[in-house]
Short mmCIF file of C-alpha atoms in Angstrom, two decimals:
data_model
loop_
_atom_site.label_atom_id
_atom_site.label_comp_id
_atom_site.label_asym_id
_atom_site.label_seq_id
_atom_site.Cartn_x
_atom_site.Cartn_y
_atom_site.Cartn_z
CA MET A 3 -68.38 11.29 17.05
CA ASN A 4 -71.57 9.21 17.36
CA LYS A 5 -73.02 11.79 19.71
CA LEU A 6 -72.33 14.53 17.20
CA ILE A 7 -74.12 12.59 14.49
CA LEU A 8 -77.17 12.19 16.68
CA VAL A 9 -77.07 15.81 17.71
CA ALA A 10 -77.31 16.75 14.07
CA ILE A 11 -80.33 14.49 13.72
CA VAL A 12 -82.06 15.44 16.95
CA ALA A 13 -81.40 19.11 16.45
CA THR A 14 -82.69 19.02 12.91
CA VAL A 15 -85.41 16.45 13.19
CA ALA A 16 -87.44 19.20 14.32
CA ILE A 17 -90.71 18.18 13.36
CA GLY A 18 -92.54 17.52 10.55
CA THR A 19 -91.08 19.98 8.24
CA SER A 20 -88.65 22.24 6.81
CA GLN A 21 -84.93 22.01 6.89
CA ALA A 22 -85.41 19.92 9.93
CA PHE A 23 -86.26 16.88 7.96
CA VAL A 24 -83.90 17.31 5.06
CA PRO A 25 -81.09 15.41 6.82
CA VAL A 26 -83.42 12.78 8.19
CA PHE A 27 -85.56 12.09 5.16
CA HIS A 28 -83.77 14.05 2.40
CA ARG A 29 -87.05 14.46 0.53
CA PHE A 30 -90.66 13.83 1.11
CA ARG A 31 -93.63 13.62 -1.21
CA ARG A 32 -93.78 16.40 -3.81
CA SER A 33 -91.48 18.57 -1.78
CA PRO A 34 -88.57 20.54 -3.11
CA SER A 35 -85.74 21.20 -0.72
CA VAL A 36 -87.23 22.93 2.28
CA ARG A 37 -84.10 24.35 3.79
CA CYS A 38 -85.09 27.81 4.89
CA CYS A 39 -81.68 28.83 6.20
CA ASN A 40 -78.91 28.34 3.66
CA ASP A 41 -76.04 28.19 6.12
CA GLY A 42 -74.53 24.96 4.80
CA PHE A 43 -75.60 23.02 7.91
CA GLU A 44 -76.91 20.03 5.95
CA ASP A 45 -73.69 19.79 3.98
CA SER A 46 -71.71 19.46 7.22
CA ILE A 47 -73.39 16.21 8.23
CA ASN A 48 -71.91 12.83 7.40
CA HIS A 49 -74.97 11.67 5.49
CA GLU A 50 -73.99 8.01 5.21
CA LYS A 51 -73.89 7.60 8.98
CA VAL A 52 -77.07 9.61 9.48
CA VAL A 53 -78.89 7.52 6.88
CA ALA A 54 -77.62 4.28 8.46
CA VAL A 55 -78.87 5.21 11.95
CA ARG A 56 -82.19 6.44 10.62
CA ARG A 57 -82.65 3.28 8.55
CA THR A 58 -81.77 1.04 11.51
CA CYS A 59 -84.32 2.79 13.73
CA ALA A 60 -86.99 2.71 11.01
CA GLU A 61 -86.42 -1.03 10.57
CA GLU A 62 -86.54 -1.64 14.33
CA LEU A 63 -89.83 0.27 14.49
CA GLY A 64 -91.24 -1.77 11.62
CA LEU A 65 -91.60 1.28 9.40
CA ASN A 66 -90.75 1.77 5.78
CA GLU A 67 -88.57 4.83 6.29
CA MET A 68 -90.05 6.85 3.44
CA SER A 69 -93.66 5.76 3.80
CA GLU A 70 -96.69 8.03 4.00
CA GLU A 71 -97.38 6.37 7.35
CA LEU A 72 -94.10 7.58 8.82
CA LEU A 73 -94.26 11.04 7.33
CA LYS A 74 -97.83 11.75 8.37
CA ASN A 75 -97.93 10.08 11.77
CA ARG A 76 -96.56 12.18 14.62
CA GLU A 77 -96.30 9.16 16.89
CA ASN A 78 -93.98 7.43 14.43
CA LEU A 79 -91.77 10.51 14.27
CA VAL A 80 -91.67 10.69 18.08
CA CYS A 81 -90.59 7.04 18.21
CA LEU A 82 -87.95 7.58 15.52
CA VAL A 83 -86.39 10.49 17.43
CA GLU A 84 -86.47 8.51 20.68
CA CYS A 85 -84.78 5.53 19.02
CA ILE A 86 -82.01 7.69 17.56
CA ALA A 87 -81.43 9.45 20.89
CA LYS A 88 -81.20 6.14 22.76
CA LYS A 89 -78.79 4.67 20.22
CA HIS A 90 -76.41 7.55 20.86
CA GLU A 91 -76.85 7.51 24.63
CA LEU A 92 -78.48 10.95 24.70
CA ALA A 93 -81.68 9.57 26.24
CA ASP A 94 -82.25 7.09 29.04
CA GLU A 95 -84.23 3.84 28.78
CA THR A 96 -87.53 5.74 29.22
CA GLY A 97 -86.68 8.18 26.42
CA ASP A 98 -85.97 11.12 28.74
CA LEU A 99 -83.17 13.25 27.30
CA LEU A 100 -79.87 13.34 29.17
CA HIS A 101 -79.71 17.12 29.36
CA GLU A 102 -76.04 17.58 30.23
CA ASP A 103 -74.81 15.13 27.60
CA LEU A 104 -77.07 16.55 24.90
CA ALA A 105 -76.22 20.18 25.73
CA LYS A 106 -72.49 19.38 25.62
CA ALA A 107 -72.80 17.57 22.29
CA LEU A 108 -74.89 20.39 20.80
CA LYS A 109 -72.35 23.00 21.88
CA GLU A 110 -69.49 21.02 20.36
CA HIS A 111 -71.40 20.49 17.14
CA PHE A 112 -72.77 24.00 16.64
CA SER A 113 -69.68 25.87 17.79
CA VAL A 114 -68.51 25.85 14.18
CA ALA A 115 -71.57 27.81 13.03
CA GLU A 116 -70.56 31.37 13.78
CA TRP A 117 -74.08 32.80 13.96
CA LYS A 118 -75.51 29.87 15.97
CA ALA A 119 -72.88 29.61 18.71
CA PRO A 120 -73.82 32.76 20.69
CA LEU A 121 -77.52 31.80 20.65
CA LEU A 122 -77.08 28.20 21.69
CA ASP A 123 -77.08 28.38 25.52
CA ASP A 124 -80.31 30.36 25.60
CA PHE A 125 -82.03 28.20 22.96
CA ILE A 126 -81.00 24.96 24.70
CA LYS A 127 -82.38 26.19 28.04
CA GLN A 128 -85.62 27.40 26.48
CA CYS A 129 -86.10 24.14 24.61
CA PHE A 130 -85.38 21.91 27.61
CA ASP A 131 -87.89 24.01 29.57
CA HIS A 132 -90.41 23.76 26.73
CA ALA A 133 -90.02 19.97 26.45
CA GLU A 134 -90.44 19.57 30.22
CA GLU A 135 -93.55 21.78 30.26
CA GLU A 136 -95.05 19.75 27.43
CA HIS A 137 -94.23 16.53 29.28
CA GLU A 138 -95.91 17.82 32.45
CA LYS A 139 -99.04 18.73 30.47
CA HIS A 140 -98.99 15.51 28.45
CA PRO A 141 -97.13 12.72 30.30
CA THR A 142 -95.91 9.78 28.24
CA GLU A 143 -98.66 7.22 28.00
CA GLU A 144 -97.85 3.65 28.94
CA GLY A 145 -96.59 1.72 25.94
CA LYS A 146 -95.98 4.88 23.89
CA CYS A 147 -92.74 6.61 22.94
CA ASN A 148 -91.52 9.58 24.96
CA PRO A 149 -92.05 12.85 23.03
CA GLU A 150 -89.38 14.83 24.92
CA GLY A 151 -86.76 14.49 22.18
CA PHE A 152 -89.29 15.39 19.51
CA ASP A 153 -90.52 18.45 21.43
CA PHE A 154 -86.96 19.58 22.14
CA SER A 155 -85.91 19.14 18.52
CA TYR A 156 -88.88 21.03 17.13
CA CYS A 157 -88.27 23.87 19.56
CA LEU A 158 -84.59 24.12 18.66
CA TRP A 159 -85.32 24.00 14.93
CA ARG A 160 -88.00 26.69 15.34
CA HIS A 161 -85.60 29.02 17.18
CA PHE A 162 -82.82 28.57 14.63
CA THR A 163 -85.19 28.95 11.67
CA LEU A 164 -86.48 32.25 13.05
CA ALA A 165 -83.01 33.47 14.06
CA CYS A 166 -81.41 32.73 10.70
CA PRO A 167 -79.61 35.86 9.48
CA GLU A 168 -81.53 37.60 6.70
CA GLU A 169 -78.73 37.15 4.18
CA LEU A 170 -78.91 33.35 4.65
CA GLN A 171 -82.70 33.05 4.53
CA ASP A 172 -84.36 31.28 1.64
CA ASP A 173 -86.93 33.80 0.45
CA SER A 174 -89.10 31.29 -1.41
CA GLU A 175 -92.85 31.44 -0.92
CA ARG A 176 -92.71 28.14 0.94
CA CYS A 177 -90.08 29.31 3.44
CA GLU A 178 -91.83 32.65 3.93
CA ALA A 179 -95.00 30.70 4.78
CA ILE A 180 -93.11 28.43 7.19
CA ARG A 181 -91.52 31.42 8.95
CA GLY A 182 -94.94 33.10 9.10
CA LYS A 183 -96.45 30.05 10.80
CA LEU A 184 -93.54 29.83 13.23
CA LYS A 185 -93.72 33.54 14.10
CA SER A 186 -97.40 33.18 14.96
CA ASP A 187 -96.68 30.05 17.06
CA GLU A 188 -98.49 27.72 14.68
CA ASP A 189 -97.18 24.19 14.40
CA VAL A 190 -95.71 23.31 11.05
CA GLY A 191 -96.13 19.65 10.28
CA PHE A 192 -96.31 17.70 7.08
CA TRP A 193 -98.34 14.91 8.65
CA ASN A 194 -101.38 17.18 8.20
CA ASN A 195 -100.23 18.61 4.85
CA ASP A 196 -99.33 22.04 6.26
CA LEU A 197 -96.38 22.25 3.92
CA ASP A 198 -98.42 21.41 0.86
CA GLU A 199 -100.78 24.23 1.81
CA THR A 200 -97.90 26.70 1.97
CA LYS A 201 -96.78 26.05 -1.61
#
């Protein structure tokens, strides 16, 4: 059960934006709900447990969990994802993801989402490959958190946001702008106010 809770966080903590951060932060400055795929995913998470793990990690990192510092600083987000992954034994002591364990937990968790299940194997492989490529290009610096979980999560969120069936898509201006950025391979991150610009 703990692994499934983390999977929900890691899979949705997809960086700095959109529905990805709704379960992790619920809201951030001046933002309405930014779920861009209304498939009920957020409602399926046991929020009390998610909030407790997030809060514990934020406290351990010395961060006020809803602070501007956390929301705008990519390094803090990387450390938060690493902490959560380690707490649920989906990353080793260096922050490297345990691929088999994470893939198994993701498959168990997302198998209930009819439209996501057939896409999952391919997305997981692509995102593990992406995270490894990023790590090769930008190895973890000594004394810094490992960005593999962050990179994997963002990749998975991006794929699911773009693959969301049309009938489930939020057609708000904000979500259209987010999908536009994702389609053109632009990063979407609220640490540099990208989301405010898309309003």
